[in-house]
């Protein structure tokens, strides 16, 4: 498990290291991946108090100067103001092209840090050091960077790959329960889109996963990163097969936008999104009901189906249509064939989508009964 996972993108290739306690021994990896002698640590105060000490000590021993750079927490700060603040700080540190930026925290920091790194002096080396489950299995890999702008999520951004991803699963010990479960939704997603074995192991070992046993988490993260690395290596800019990663996200994004990002976490939104995509697949005769039922059972055991008040079907439908991934006026869906295999499909009859939405609406009010 200490072998790195490679993201293969010719001259933009990089390694993902996953190891318990990695923050205490990461300097050699950093040394090998980037020449920087000065590295800004983009983080939140709280996260830095927990994990910054060992990281900075380690860098110092390797002859690299660390410059802590604190920004406030939360998606509401993933904006142009914070981005400019970061760039101004890098300038005030006197950073030149040979400096680097490391993001220590969740996906908000990773997305914003990557964008700042891509902009500062037309690009300085960027390192991802994700500390939430969502960022460890998803956001830190693949080079999508962004800020929210003008009320639209991730409107301004760039593809900018990190030079290195450092994952220390022991940092997940401090993560709150809801954040942790949100990350698990993405792991379920990987199982459904690419790995029936991963899905089965979640079904079988959910207890030890939820109690965050070291070895168990390590394996889940490793498997998830391998899947994402492989998909990104084949289709860096989402011209085709990378869209599979959006399984459950077409409706998920619409629900997040509809309810606001506080009422429904990302994982809670895509859990309903996966239910929906799978229900569509059953309606279209692409998979058996069993495929839907297994997902519902697992997502429910994880506690991802949050009880929530009804939505307006037409509004949510419109929001799905607006999702930037839908091209040429028809919504693109990732649909299930079986656990471990999905298809990308457009031109699904509006009536089928609306009737699945209506069914979902009635089920969301009593998610403990949610089934098929
Ligand atoms: N680039 C991509 O491919 C990609 C993919 C998925 C999501 N994202 C983005 O990621 C963001 C969401 O990421 P997130 O869920 O990590 O949210 P986040 O970055 O806001 O982190 C959530 C909270 O957890 C705290 N935290 C971080 N590490 C912790 C730890 N070890 N212990 C305790 N608390 C900790 C943070 O301070 C923060 O308050 C969204 O903005 C989304 O757009 C990007
Ligand atoms: Zn997601």
Short mmCIF file of C-alpha atoms and ligand atoms in Angstrom, two decimals:
data_model
loop_
_atom_site.label_atom_id
_atom_site.label_comp_id
_atom_site.label_asym_id
_atom_site.label_seq_id
_atom_site.Cartn_x
_atom_site.Cartn_y
_atom_site.Cartn_z
CA UNK A 1 0.00 0.00 0.00
CA UNK A 2 2.96 2.35 0.28
CA UNK A 3 3.45 2.29 -3.48
CA UNK A 4 2.25 5.56 -4.90
CA UNK A 5 -0.62 5.75 -7.35
CA UNK A 6 0.37 7.44 -10.58
CA UNK A 7 -1.67 9.93 -12.52
CA UNK A 8 -0.30 9.54 -16.04
CA UNK A 9 -0.50 12.76 -18.01
CA UNK A 10 2.86 12.81 -19.81
CA UNK A 11 4.78 15.87 -18.60
CA UNK A 12 2.05 16.69 -16.08
CA UNK A 13 2.20 13.26 -14.40
CA UNK A 14 2.35 13.01 -10.63
CA UNK A 15 2.21 10.57 -7.73
CA UNK A 16 -0.34 10.12 -4.97
CA UNK A 17 1.12 8.82 -1.72
CA UNK A 18 -1.23 7.34 0.86
CA UNK A 19 0.17 6.41 4.24
CA UNK A 20 -0.82 6.66 7.89
CA UNK A 21 1.39 9.27 9.55
CA UNK A 22 2.63 10.55 6.19
CA UNK A 23 2.67 14.20 7.32
CA UNK A 24 5.55 13.29 9.63
CA UNK A 25 7.65 11.88 6.84
CA UNK A 26 6.65 13.69 3.68
CA UNK A 27 9.74 15.84 3.07
CA UNK A 28 11.57 13.31 0.86
CA UNK A 29 8.50 13.05 -1.38
CA UNK A 30 8.27 16.82 -1.63
CA UNK A 31 11.98 17.07 -2.30
CA UNK A 32 11.70 14.67 -5.18
CA UNK A 33 8.59 16.22 -6.70
CA UNK A 34 9.37 19.94 -6.56
CA UNK A 35 12.59 21.98 -6.42
CA UNK A 36 11.00 24.69 -4.20
CA UNK A 37 12.94 25.95 -1.19
CA UNK A 38 10.02 28.09 -0.03
CA UNK A 39 6.52 26.69 0.29
CA UNK A 40 3.35 28.46 1.41
CA UNK A 41 1.06 26.28 3.53
CA UNK A 42 -2.47 27.31 2.62
CA UNK A 43 -4.69 26.18 5.45
CA UNK A 44 -7.20 27.04 8.19
CA UNK A 45 -6.01 27.87 11.70
CA UNK A 46 -7.78 24.88 13.20
CA UNK A 47 -6.35 22.43 10.69
CA UNK A 48 -2.90 23.94 11.09
CA UNK A 49 -3.04 23.52 14.87
CA UNK A 50 -3.74 19.83 14.41
CA UNK A 51 -1.50 18.95 11.50
CA UNK A 52 0.68 21.93 10.61
CA UNK A 53 3.31 21.31 13.28
CA UNK A 54 4.59 17.98 12.02
CA UNK A 55 4.40 19.13 8.41
CA UNK A 56 6.43 22.29 9.05
CA UNK A 57 9.02 20.47 11.17
CA UNK A 58 9.43 17.97 8.43
CA UNK A 59 9.87 20.64 5.77
CA UNK A 60 12.37 22.52 7.89
CA UNK A 61 14.50 19.42 8.40
CA UNK A 62 14.59 19.07 4.64
CA UNK A 63 15.77 22.65 4.22
CA UNK A 64 12.45 23.99 2.96
CA UNK A 65 11.05 27.18 4.52
CA UNK A 66 7.32 26.99 5.32
CA UNK A 67 5.08 30.07 5.14
CA UNK A 68 1.73 29.47 6.84
CA UNK A 69 -1.11 31.22 5.01
CA UNK A 70 -4.45 31.18 6.84
CA UNK A 71 -7.83 31.67 5.23
CA UNK A 72 -11.29 31.41 6.79
CA UNK A 73 -13.25 28.15 6.54
CA UNK A 74 -16.25 27.41 4.43
CA UNK A 75 -17.56 27.35 0.90
CA UNK A 76 -18.69 30.99 1.24
CA UNK A 77 -15.03 31.99 1.30
CA UNK A 78 -14.22 30.14 -1.91
CA UNK A 79 -14.42 33.40 -3.78
CA UNK A 80 -12.45 36.07 -5.59
CA UNK A 81 -11.79 37.96 -2.38
CA UNK A 82 -9.97 35.06 -0.74
CA UNK A 83 -8.22 34.25 -4.01
CA UNK A 84 -6.81 37.80 -4.20
CA UNK A 85 -5.88 37.64 -0.52
CA UNK A 86 -3.85 34.49 -1.21
CA UNK A 87 -2.10 36.04 -4.22
CA UNK A 88 -1.30 39.19 -2.24
CA UNK A 89 0.19 37.06 0.53
CA UNK A 90 2.38 35.16 -1.92
CA UNK A 91 3.64 38.50 -3.22
CA UNK A 92 4.29 39.75 0.30
CA UNK A 93 6.36 36.61 1.01
CA UNK A 94 8.50 37.70 -1.93
CA UNK A 95 7.82 34.42 -3.73
CA UNK A 96 9.41 33.91 -7.13
CA UNK A 97 8.67 31.31 -9.79
CA UNK A 98 10.67 28.71 -7.87
CA UNK A 99 8.41 28.84 -4.79
CA UNK A 100 5.55 26.44 -4.15
CA UNK A 101 2.07 26.30 -2.65
CA UNK A 102 0.73 23.42 -0.57
CA UNK A 103 -2.94 23.15 0.33
CA UNK A 104 -3.50 21.52 3.73
CA UNK A 105 -7.23 21.03 4.26
CA UNK A 106 -10.43 20.16 2.45
CA UNK A 107 -11.59 20.59 -1.12
CA UNK A 108 -12.33 24.27 -0.72
CA UNK A 109 -8.66 24.96 -0.03
CA UNK A 110 -7.48 22.55 -2.69
CA UNK A 111 -9.65 24.11 -5.38
CA UNK A 112 -8.76 27.67 -4.45
CA UNK A 113 -5.10 26.93 -3.77
CA UNK A 114 -4.71 25.22 -7.12
CA UNK A 115 -6.20 28.20 -8.89
CA UNK A 116 -3.96 30.63 -6.99
CA UNK A 117 -0.91 28.50 -7.83
CA UNK A 118 -1.88 28.47 -11.50
CA UNK A 119 -2.13 32.26 -11.55
CA UNK A 120 0.79 33.40 -9.45
CA UNK A 121 3.61 34.33 -11.83
CA UNK A 122 1.80 32.24 -14.47
CA UNK A 123 2.14 29.14 -12.38
CA UNK A 124 4.11 27.88 -9.38
CA UNK A 125 4.37 24.30 -8.15
CA UNK A 126 1.32 23.07 -6.33
CA UNK A 127 1.00 20.26 -3.77
CA UNK A 128 -2.23 18.78 -2.47
CA UNK A 129 -2.35 17.61 1.10
CA UNK A 130 -6.05 16.80 1.57
CA UNK A 131 -7.39 16.28 5.10
CA UNK A 132 -11.11 15.59 4.51
CA UNK A 133 -12.34 12.28 3.13
CA UNK A 134 -13.99 14.06 0.21
CA UNK A 135 -10.74 15.77 -0.71
CA UNK A 136 -8.67 12.61 -0.19
CA UNK A 137 -10.78 10.44 -2.47
CA UNK A 138 -11.89 13.05 -4.97
CA UNK A 139 -11.10 16.78 -4.95
CA UNK A 140 -7.31 16.57 -4.62
CA UNK A 141 -6.92 14.46 -7.75
CA UNK A 142 -7.45 15.51 -11.33
CA UNK A 143 -6.44 19.14 -11.52
CA UNK A 144 -9.81 20.85 -11.48
CA UNK A 145 -9.39 24.14 -9.64
CA UNK A 146 -11.96 26.88 -9.09
CA UNK A 147 -13.68 29.56 -7.08
CA UNK A 148 -17.39 30.26 -6.94
CA UNK A 149 -18.37 33.49 -8.67
CA UNK A 150 -21.47 35.54 -9.20
CA UNK A 151 -23.55 33.01 -7.28
CA UNK A 152 -22.43 30.15 -9.48
CA UNK A 153 -20.37 27.31 -8.10
CA UNK A 154 -16.91 26.80 -9.64
CA UNK A 155 -17.59 29.38 -12.34
CA UNK A 156 -13.99 30.60 -12.55
CA UNK A 157 -11.28 28.01 -12.68
CA UNK A 158 -8.58 26.22 -14.58
CA UNK A 159 -7.19 22.77 -15.12
CA UNK A 160 -3.96 22.83 -13.16
CA UNK A 161 -2.48 19.56 -11.98
CA UNK A 162 -0.62 19.31 -8.68
CA UNK A 163 2.97 18.05 -8.67
CA UNK A 164 2.24 15.71 -5.80
CA UNK A 165 -0.66 14.49 -3.63
CA UNK A 166 0.06 13.53 -0.02
CA UNK A 167 -2.67 11.68 1.84
CA UNK A 168 -2.42 10.89 5.53
CA UNK A 169 -5.61 8.99 6.43
CA UNK A 170 -5.01 9.48 10.16
CA UNK A 171 -6.03 13.12 9.72
CA UNK A 172 -9.60 11.88 9.29
CA UNK A 173 -9.83 11.15 13.02
CA UNK A 174 -10.81 14.77 13.71
CA UNK A 175 -13.34 15.05 10.91
CA UNK A 176 -16.94 15.49 12.03
CA UNK A 177 -19.43 12.74 11.38
CA UNK A 178 -21.38 14.49 8.65
CA UNK A 179 -18.23 15.44 6.74
CA UNK A 180 -16.98 11.90 6.99
CA UNK A 181 -20.22 10.41 5.68
CA UNK A 182 -20.29 12.91 2.83
CA UNK A 183 -16.91 11.61 1.70
CA UNK A 184 -18.20 8.04 1.88
CA UNK A 185 -20.88 8.91 -0.68
CA UNK A 186 -18.09 9.42 -3.23
CA UNK A 187 -16.56 6.08 -2.30
CA UNK A 188 -19.94 4.41 -2.94
CA UNK A 189 -19.95 6.24 -6.27
CA UNK A 190 -16.59 4.73 -7.25
CA UNK A 191 -17.94 1.30 -6.41
CA UNK A 192 -20.97 1.78 -8.63
CA UNK A 193 -19.14 3.31 -11.60
CA UNK A 194 -16.05 1.12 -11.65
CA UNK A 195 -15.56 -1.46 -8.95
CA UNK A 196 -18.11 -4.02 -7.80
CA UNK A 197 -15.57 -5.43 -5.36
CA UNK A 198 -15.14 -2.08 -3.62
CA UNK A 199 -18.93 -1.83 -3.34
CA UNK A 200 -19.17 -5.32 -1.82
CA UNK A 201 -16.43 -4.58 0.67
CA UNK A 202 -18.35 -1.49 1.79
CA UNK A 203 -21.48 -3.60 2.23
CA UNK A 204 -19.54 -6.16 4.19
CA UNK A 205 -17.30 -3.98 6.36
CA UNK A 206 -19.37 -0.87 6.88
CA UNK A 207 -19.07 -1.10 10.66
CA UNK A 208 -15.28 -0.85 10.65
CA UNK A 209 -15.44 1.85 7.97
CA UNK A 210 -17.81 3.98 10.06
CA UNK A 211 -15.61 3.54 13.12
CA UNK A 212 -12.71 4.73 10.94
CA UNK A 213 -10.32 1.85 11.48
CA UNK A 214 -6.93 2.82 10.11
CA UNK A 215 -6.18 -0.06 7.78
CA UNK A 216 -9.73 -0.13 6.48
CA UNK A 217 -9.81 3.56 5.57
CA UNK A 218 -6.39 3.33 4.02
CA UNK A 219 -7.60 0.64 1.62
CA UNK A 220 -10.79 2.49 0.70
CA UNK A 221 -8.88 5.66 -0.06
CA UNK A 222 -6.30 3.75 -2.03
CA UNK A 223 -8.93 2.05 -4.16
CA UNK A 224 -10.86 5.29 -4.73
CA UNK A 225 -7.75 7.23 -5.73
CA UNK A 226 -6.70 4.47 -8.13
CA UNK A 227 -10.06 4.65 -9.87
CA UNK A 228 -10.03 8.42 -10.14
CA UNK A 229 -6.37 8.47 -11.24
CA UNK A 230 -7.11 5.99 -14.01
CA UNK A 231 -10.15 7.87 -15.26
CA UNK A 232 -8.34 11.23 -15.20
CA UNK A 233 -5.29 9.75 -16.93
CA UNK A 234 -7.52 8.73 -19.84
CA UNK A 235 -9.55 11.91 -20.10
CA UNK A 236 -7.99 14.87 -18.33
CA UNK A 237 -10.41 17.51 -19.57
CA UNK A 238 -13.65 15.57 -19.43
CA UNK A 239 -14.18 15.29 -23.16
CA UNK A 240 -15.72 11.85 -22.66
CA UNK A 241 -15.23 9.09 -20.13
CA UNK A 242 -14.32 11.37 -17.19
CA UNK A 243 -18.00 12.31 -17.12
CA UNK A 244 -18.59 8.96 -15.41
CA UNK A 245 -17.35 10.64 -12.25
CA UNK A 246 -20.51 12.72 -12.33
CA UNK A 247 -22.66 9.73 -11.44
CA UNK A 248 -25.39 11.01 -9.11
CA UNK A 249 -24.20 14.56 -9.57
CA UNK A 250 -26.65 15.82 -12.19
CA UNK A 251 -29.52 15.73 -9.73
CA UNK A 252 -27.12 16.15 -6.78
CA UNK A 253 -25.95 19.56 -7.98
CA UNK A 254 -29.52 20.63 -8.70
CA UNK A 255 -30.61 19.67 -5.17
CA UNK A 256 -27.64 21.43 -3.59
CA UNK A 257 -28.46 24.57 -5.50
CA UNK A 258 -32.17 24.25 -4.69
CA UNK A 259 -31.83 23.69 -0.95
CA UNK A 260 -28.66 25.67 -0.34
CA UNK A 261 -25.36 24.08 0.52
CA UNK A 262 -25.95 24.07 4.27
CA UNK A 263 -29.17 22.13 4.37
CA UNK A 264 -27.93 19.33 2.19
CA UNK A 265 -24.28 18.27 2.25
CA UNK A 266 -22.68 17.28 -1.05
CA UNK A 267 -22.77 13.61 -0.10
CA UNK A 268 -26.41 13.80 0.98
CA UNK A 269 -27.28 15.45 -2.32
CA UNK A 270 -25.49 12.90 -4.47
CA UNK A 271 -26.96 10.04 -2.44
CA UNK A 272 -30.37 11.14 -3.69
CA UNK A 273 -28.74 11.71 -7.07
CA UNK A 274 -27.54 8.11 -7.18
CA UNK A 275 -30.95 6.85 -6.14
CA UNK A 276 -32.41 8.91 -8.97
CA UNK A 277 -29.92 7.90 -11.68
CA UNK A 278 -30.40 4.29 -10.76
CA UNK A 279 -34.16 4.59 -10.70
CA UNK A 280 -33.99 6.09 -14.21
CA UNK A 281 -31.84 3.16 -15.27
CA UNK A 282 -34.44 0.70 -14.00
CA UNK A 283 -37.20 2.60 -15.81
CA UNK A 284 -35.18 2.51 -19.01
CA UNK A 285 -34.56 -1.21 -18.67
CA UNK A 286 -30.80 -0.76 -18.30
CA UNK A 287 -30.45 -2.58 -15.00
CA UNK A 288 -32.36 -4.75 -12.57
CA UNK A 289 -34.12 -3.43 -9.49
CA UNK A 290 -31.56 -5.27 -7.41
CA UNK A 291 -28.91 -2.77 -8.55
CA UNK A 292 -31.02 0.08 -7.22
CA UNK A 293 -31.95 -1.71 -4.00
CA UNK A 294 -28.35 -2.48 -3.06
CA UNK A 295 -27.39 1.17 -3.46
CA UNK A 296 -30.35 2.39 -1.45
CA UNK A 297 -29.57 -0.03 1.37
CA UNK A 298 -25.90 0.93 1.54
CA UNK A 299 -26.51 4.68 1.31
CA UNK A 300 -29.20 4.42 3.97
CA UNK A 301 -26.92 2.49 6.32
CA UNK A 302 -24.32 5.22 5.90
CA UNK A 303 -27.04 7.67 6.92
CA UNK A 304 -26.99 9.75 3.78
CA UNK A 305 -30.72 10.05 3.14
CA UNK A 306 -31.61 13.15 4.99
CA UNK A 307 -35.25 13.96 5.57
CA UNK A 308 -36.00 17.13 3.73
CA UNK A 309 -39.04 19.13 2.68
CA UNK A 310 -40.44 18.82 -0.81
CA UNK A 311 -39.09 20.55 -3.88
CA UNK A 312 -40.68 21.96 -6.97
CA UNK A 313 -40.25 19.34 -9.69
CA UNK A 314 -40.19 21.84 -12.57
CA UNK A 315 -37.57 24.02 -10.86
CA UNK A 316 -35.29 21.09 -10.12
CA UNK A 317 -35.71 19.87 -13.69
CA UNK A 318 -34.69 23.31 -14.97
CA UNK A 319 -31.66 23.31 -12.70
CA UNK A 320 -30.55 19.97 -14.10
CA UNK A 321 -30.90 21.37 -17.59
CA UNK A 322 -28.67 24.29 -16.60
CA UNK A 323 -25.97 22.09 -15.13
CA UNK A 324 -22.90 22.84 -17.21
CA UNK A 325 -22.39 19.19 -17.94
CA UNK A 326 -25.63 18.98 -19.91
CA UNK A 327 -24.80 19.81 -23.48
CA UNK A 328 -27.03 21.01 -26.32
CA UNK A 329 -30.22 21.29 -24.38
CA UNK A 330 -30.47 17.70 -23.28
CA UNK A 331 -29.48 16.48 -19.86
CA UNK A 332 -26.62 14.04 -19.78
CA UNK A 333 -27.00 11.24 -17.26
CA UNK A 334 -24.65 8.59 -16.03
CA UNK A 335 -26.78 5.46 -15.77
CA UNK A 336 -26.19 2.12 -14.09
CA UNK A 337 -25.91 -1.18 -15.94
CA UNK A 338 -24.75 -3.13 -12.91
CA UNK A 339 -22.74 -2.43 -9.78
CA UNK A 340 -19.34 -1.55 -11.24
CA UNK A 341 -20.52 -0.49 -14.70
CA UNK A 342 -22.22 2.67 -15.96
CA UNK A 343 -23.17 4.28 -19.28
CA UNK A 344 -23.35 7.92 -20.25
CA UNK A 345 -26.63 8.79 -21.90
CA UNK A 346 -28.42 11.80 -23.34
CA UNK A 347 -31.87 12.30 -24.80
CA UNK A 348 -33.82 10.57 -22.10
CA UNK A 349 -37.51 11.37 -22.56
CA UNK A 350 -38.53 14.32 -20.41
CA UNK A 351 -41.57 12.42 -19.18
CA UNK A 352 -39.48 9.63 -17.69
CA UNK A 353 -37.24 12.11 -15.90
CA UNK A 354 -40.23 14.00 -14.52
CA UNK A 355 -41.97 10.91 -13.29
CA UNK A 356 -38.81 9.65 -11.55
CA UNK A 357 -38.45 13.09 -9.96
CA UNK A 358 -42.02 12.99 -8.74
CA UNK A 359 -41.45 9.60 -7.17
CA UNK A 360 -38.27 10.84 -5.51
CA UNK A 361 -40.15 13.81 -4.14
CA UNK A 362 -42.64 11.61 -2.34
CA UNK A 363 -39.87 9.39 -0.97
CA UNK A 364 -37.67 12.17 0.36
CA UNK A 365 -40.28 13.04 2.95
CA UNK A 366 -39.87 9.64 4.58
CA UNK A 367 -36.40 8.45 3.58
CA UNK A 368 -36.44 5.55 6.02
CA UNK A 369 -38.98 3.96 3.67
CA UNK A 370 -37.01 4.95 0.58
CA UNK A 371 -36.83 2.03 -1.74
CA UNK A 372 -37.89 1.44 -5.29
N1 LIG B 1 -11.60 19.74 -7.81
C1 LIG B 1 -12.40 18.70 -7.77
O1 LIG B 1 -12.30 17.78 -8.57
C2 LIG B 1 -13.44 18.65 -6.71
C3 LIG B 1 -14.16 17.47 -6.50
C4 LIG B 1 -15.09 17.43 -5.48
C5 LIG B 1 -15.31 18.55 -4.70
N2 LIG B 1 -14.60 19.69 -4.94
C6 LIG B 1 -14.81 20.88 -4.10
O2 LIG B 1 -14.45 20.57 -2.76
C7 LIG B 1 -15.17 21.41 -1.88
C8 LIG B 1 -15.69 20.59 -0.73
O3 LIG B 1 -14.62 19.99 -0.06
P1 LIG B 1 -14.72 19.53 1.47
O4 LIG B 1 -15.92 18.72 1.65
O5 LIG B 1 -13.41 18.96 1.82
O6 LIG B 1 -15.03 20.89 2.23
P2 LIG B 1 -14.08 21.94 3.00
O7 LIG B 1 -12.82 22.14 2.31
O8 LIG B 1 -14.92 23.12 3.26
O9 LIG B 1 -13.81 21.22 4.38
C9 LIG B 1 -14.88 21.01 5.27
C10 LIG B 1 -14.52 21.44 6.69
O10 LIG B 1 -13.68 20.47 7.27
C11 LIG B 1 -12.62 21.12 7.96
N3 LIG B 1 -11.51 20.18 8.00
C12 LIG B 1 -10.59 19.92 7.04
N4 LIG B 1 -9.81 18.92 7.42
C13 LIG B 1 -10.22 18.53 8.65
C14 LIG B 1 -9.82 17.51 9.55
N5 LIG B 1 -8.83 16.67 9.25
N6 LIG B 1 -10.46 17.41 10.71
C15 LIG B 1 -11.49 18.22 11.02
N7 LIG B 1 -11.93 19.19 10.20
C16 LIG B 1 -11.31 19.33 9.03
C17 LIG B 1 -12.38 22.34 7.16
O11 LIG B 1 -11.72 23.30 7.92
C18 LIG B 1 -13.78 22.76 6.77
O12 LIG B 1 -14.38 23.55 7.74
C19 LIG B 1 -16.25 22.07 -2.71
O13 LIG B 1 -15.93 23.41 -2.90
C20 LIG B 1 -16.22 21.33 -4.02
O14 LIG B 1 -16.57 22.14 -5.11
C21 LIG B 1 -13.68 19.74 -5.92
ZN1 LIG B 2 -18.88 14.87 -5.78
#
